[in-house]
Amino acid sequence: MSRMETTPSFESMLAQLTLEEKISLLSGHQFNATPGVPRLGIPPIKVADSINGIRPSDPSNDQTTTCFPSTTCLASTWDVELLGRLGEQLAHQAKLKSAQVVLGPTINIHRDPRGGRNFECFSEDTLLSGQLAGAIVNGIQKHGVGACPKHFVCNDSETLRHSYNVAESPHGRTLREIYLAAWQHLLRVSDPVAIMLAYNKVDGSFCSENKTLVTDILRKTWGYQGATISDWFAVHSTVEPIRAGLDLEMPFPINRGPKLLEAVRRGLVTEQELDARVTNMLRLRDRTKLSHQDNPERSELSEEANNLAYELASSGIVLLKNDGDVLPLDPLQTPKIAVIGEFATNPPMTGGGSASCKPQYSQNPVALLQSAFTAANPTSQVHHVPGVRTNAIIPIAPTSLLTSSGQPGATISYYNPNSTIPIHTTTLPTPHISMLGPPYNPPSLSPTTSHLTLTTTLTPLTTGTHTLAVRHTGALTLTLNSTPLLSAPQPDITTSDYLFHPALYESRLPLPLTASTPYLIHLHMSSRTALMPNGEPTPYGLTLCLEEESNPTAAIDSAVLTAFEADVALVFAGRNEQHESEGFDMDDIRLPGKQEEMIRAVARVAKKTVVVLYCGNPVDVEGWVDEVDGVVCAHFPGQEGGRAVVDVLMGGRSPGGRLATTWRRGVERSGSFGWFPAQKGEVVRYGEGVGVGYRRGDREGVRWGFGFGLGYTEFWHGELEVEVVEGMLRCVVRVGNKGGREGAEVVQVYVVPEREGREVWRPERELKGFTKVKLGAGESKKVEMEMDLKMACSYWDEKKRCWRMEKGTYWVQVGDQTKSFAVAAAAEWNHL
Ligand code: BGC
C-alpha cells in the first residue's frame, strides 16, 4: 500500500474542525488562495488564471509565463486530442506557479460578436464548447491539478456584468438548449473539481445564490459533486449563497467570516448546511493532492510548451479567403513583398483581462518573413511600413522623454489629508502608479482623504499637436510650465473598470508642443472620496501618457507606395487587448481606427493583397473584403503566433482551423442585435431565443459560416452510412486527401429534425458530433462516430420541463451528404 493511500483523506477530517476553522475554509484570502488549517495539516489552495497562460498568483506580479493562443483559436482547431495535450501542459504550468486549481476554461457562449470576453470562450455552439473545454479539463486533472470551468451561467456580456439580470426561466428552451447545454456537454465528458459561478443574475437571482441553478439543476439533476466557487466579489449576502450551494466565496471573507459565524450562532445557517459546503472544500483538497506544494513561483522557458503553443496556433489559424491561390506565398514567383501594419512587428498575442498574461517573448512576423524569403530567394525583398495606428488608449509616456531630479522618469510625492509635507517621495522610471486596496504603498496613506503629485520634465522628439493624457482614479489637475491646463473630476468607475477598462478614466489634452523643448508637467490627484462598495478594493492610480502627433493620411500614403512596388501586399490588421477584453464589450465589430481605409487604399494599387486579422471576435469585413485576394484569421495566437502565422502564409503549414463562430455581414445581422448588451434597468433578454449563431439559419446574413475554413489541399468524402444501434446514432464515412500535400479535415455531423408535424420550432440543424482527421497527401481514413441518440434528437419541452425526443424521421448531414434515420420510439428524459 502506498503512503498516500494510508494518509487519511481531508474529507474525513470534517469532525475534527472547529466551527471557526470550518468557516475559514469557505472564503478566500490573499486574492488567489484559500487558507488551510495548519493544525491538522489541511493545506491552503492556490488558484490561477487562465488556460491561455498561467499567471502568477499575485495580480501585481508581472512574472512571465508560456502564452498559449486565446480560446477562440483553441476552439478553431476542433481538435479534442490536441486540447487534451494543452490541458496536460497547463497542469505542469500550474505547478510552476505553485497553483492547485486552474481558473478555466471559460465556456460562456459567443452570443454576440461584441462580447468583450468572447476571445477567451470557445464558440457559439454548445457541443463544441463543452467537449473541447472538457478535453482541457481532463488533461489538467490527469496530473493532479484541478480545473475550474467558468462562469455558470449566462456571463456572455461584460456590460454591467456585476448586476445584470438575464430575464429568462431556467426551465425555458433558451437556457436549456443553449446556455445550460454547453455545461451539460462539458460535464458529460469531464468532472472538474470546481465550477465558478457567474457574476450576473438569472431569473432575478444572482448566480452565487441561485438555488434553482446550483442545487436543483447542477447538483441534483446533473449529479455534480465538485466544489462551486464565486467569481471575484460576486457574493452579495451571507445566508442565501450557503443555502443555494455556493461553497467558496472569493477572494476574501466579505459576506462570510464573522458574518457567517454570527449567522450560524443565530441558527440562520445550520451546521448541516455548513458541513455540506465544508465537505466539498475538503474533497477539493483530496482531488488535488498530487499538486499540493508551496514552491517559489517561476517561469520556465520550455521547448515542449512552446512547440505545443505553435501546434495550437497553426492548427487554429483559419484561412478565410484565398482567391487565385494567392497563398501560400512563393518567394520565387512573388519575390517583392510589402508588409503593412503595426501588428506585423508587434503582433497581439492575447486579449485583455484575467485571461491575458505576460508572454515570455514576442515573435516579429516581419523578421521571420524576411529570413524565410531570403533563405528561399536571396534577391527577394520584404519591406515593412507601420501604417495607421491601432491603439485605443494613449501609451504611457516613454521614460526616454522624461527627467526629474536629474534622473529619467517622474517624481511622485504622497500626502496625507490637508498636508503639504509629503509622507514619501520617490522617482520612478515609468510615470505610473497603481495601488489596489490596502496595504497602499506608502503604508500610512489614507485611501479616501490623501493626495499625491507627479512632477516631470517632458521633452518631445517631434513638433506637433501631441496628445497628453492622464489616467487617474481621483480628481485631477494638470499644469504645464505652471499654467493650469486641465482639471478633471473623480471618474465614475468600478474596481473592474479600473482593472480592465482604462479608457474610462483617461483624460486627454491635445497640445501643440515643440521638438527638443523641455516642458515642466505637474499633476495633482486626490484619492477617491469613498471606499468602493461590497468590499471591493479601492483603486488608487495615476499614469501620465503621451502620443506624439501622427498623420494617418501620410501613413496610408506610405503604405500605398510600398504596396504599389510589391508583388504581394500583406496587411496585418485587427484588434488587440485594448479592444477585446474582460470588463467591457465592443461598440461594433469593424476594424478600429483607419485600418479599413488603409486596406482599401492598399488593395487599389497592389497586384495582390492578403489581410491577416488578429481578433477574438469576428470582424465586419464588408467594407473591404471584395477588394482583397486573401484573408487569414490569426486570432490572438500566443507567443508562438509569429512563427505559426508566417508558416501558414509561406505554406510550411497548411492552415488547419475552422471557424467556431459564424462571421456575419455586419453586427446588425446577428440574432442578438437589439438585445445586447444589458439594457437600462440592467435587464438582458434573450430575444433571439435558441437562434444563436448558425442555429438562426439566415444564410444571406452570413459571410463565413460556422465550421468554415480553407486549406492548401482538398478532401473527398466517401458515402455516408448512418444507423441507429442500441440508443446510439452511428455515422461512418471515409475521408480522403486528394491534394498533393498533407492537411486536416474536420468531419462535422449535423442532425436535422423533421419539419412536418413538429410540435415546436427547431433550428434547421445542430452539431451533434465532430472529429478532426489528419491526412497525408493521397491518404484516406475511415471515420466512425457514435452519438447518444437522445442527445442528438431532443429538444427541451417547456411544459413538461424535460428533454423530449419525438419519434419519426431525422437526417444526418456531413459535408454535402444527407442521410435519413428513424427514431422508433419517443422519449422524455431529464438528467445529465
Ligand atoms: C473574472 C474571473 C477570474 C477572476 C480571478 C474575475 O474578474 O471574472 O474569470 O477568474 O477574476 O482573476
PDB file of C-alpha atoms and ligand atoms in Angstrom, residues 31-32 47-49 55 103-104 106 117 120 150-151 155 158 161-162 196 199 231-232 354-355 496 499-500 582, ligand 1:
ATOM      1  CA  PHE A  31      -6.781  37.304  -3.597  1.00  0.00           C
ATOM      2  CA  ASN A  32      -5.952  33.969  -5.240  1.00  0.00           C
ATOM      3  CA  VAL A  47      -5.870  29.170  -7.809  1.00  0.00           C
ATOM      4  CA  ALA A  48      -4.528  30.693 -11.048  1.00  0.00           C
ATOM      5  CA  ASP A  49      -5.921  32.229 -14.228  1.00  0.00           C
ATOM      6  CA  ARG A  55      -0.436  33.789 -14.345  1.00  0.00           C
ATOM      7  CA  LEU A 103      -9.425  29.063 -13.238  1.00  0.00           C
ATOM      8  CA  GLY A 104     -10.765  27.956 -16.590  1.00  0.00           C
ATOM      9  CA  THR A 106     -14.275  29.798 -19.883  1.00  0.00           C
ATOM     10  CA  ARG A 117     -14.649  38.133 -23.273  1.00  0.00           C
ATOM     11  CA  GLU A 120     -11.436  33.602 -24.015  1.00  0.00           C
ATOM     12  CA  LYS A 150     -16.475  29.232 -15.600  1.00  0.00           C
ATOM     13  CA  HIS A 151     -18.830  31.148 -15.493  1.00  0.00           C
ATOM     14  CA  ASN A 155     -21.991  35.659 -18.401  1.00  0.00           C
ATOM     15  CA  GLU A 158     -19.411  42.341 -19.857  1.00  0.00           C
ATOM     16  CA  ARG A 161     -21.818  42.118 -15.599  1.00  0.00           C
ATOM     17  CA  HIS A 162     -21.899  42.526 -11.827  1.00  0.00           C
ATOM     18  CA  MET A 196     -17.090  29.126 -10.909  1.00  0.00           C
ATOM     19  CA  TYR A 199     -21.476  37.493 -11.596  1.00  0.00           C
ATOM     20  CA  ASP A 231     -16.460  34.879  -9.161  1.00  0.00           C
ATOM     21  CA  TRP A 232     -14.370  37.605  -7.539  1.00  0.00           C
ATOM     22  CA  SER A 354      -7.726  37.826 -16.357  1.00  0.00           C
ATOM     23  CA  ALA A 355      -7.229  35.631 -19.439  1.00  0.00           C
ATOM     24  CA  SER A 496     -13.447  46.223 -12.513  1.00  0.00           C
ATOM     25  CA  LEU A 499      -8.549  46.904 -13.848  1.00  0.00           C
ATOM     26  CA  PHE A 500      -9.872  46.342 -17.329  1.00  0.00           C
ATOM     27  CA  GLU A 582     -12.755  41.374 -19.894  1.00  0.00           C
TER      28      GLU A 582
HETATM   29  C1  BGC B   1     -13.007  37.007 -13.610  1.00  0.00           C
HETATM   30  C2  BGC B   1     -12.724  35.535 -13.422  1.00  0.00           C
HETATM   31  C3  BGC B   1     -11.315  35.362 -12.893  1.00  0.00           C
HETATM   32  C4  BGC B   1     -11.217  36.096 -11.575  1.00  0.00           C
HETATM   33  C5  BGC B   1      -9.873  35.943 -10.885  1.00  0.00           C
HETATM   34  C6  BGC B   1     -12.701  37.819 -12.357  1.00  0.00           C
HETATM   35  O1  BGC B   1     -12.675  39.170 -12.684  1.00  0.00           O
HETATM   36  O2  BGC B   1     -14.349  37.194 -13.991  1.00  0.00           O
HETATM   37  O3  BGC B   1     -12.893  34.846 -14.627  1.00  0.00           O
HETATM   38  O4  BGC B   1     -11.003  34.005 -12.756  1.00  0.00           O
HETATM   39  O5  BGC B   1     -11.445  37.477 -11.809  1.00  0.00           O
HETATM   40  O6  BGC B   1      -8.884  36.600 -11.587  1.00  0.00           O
END
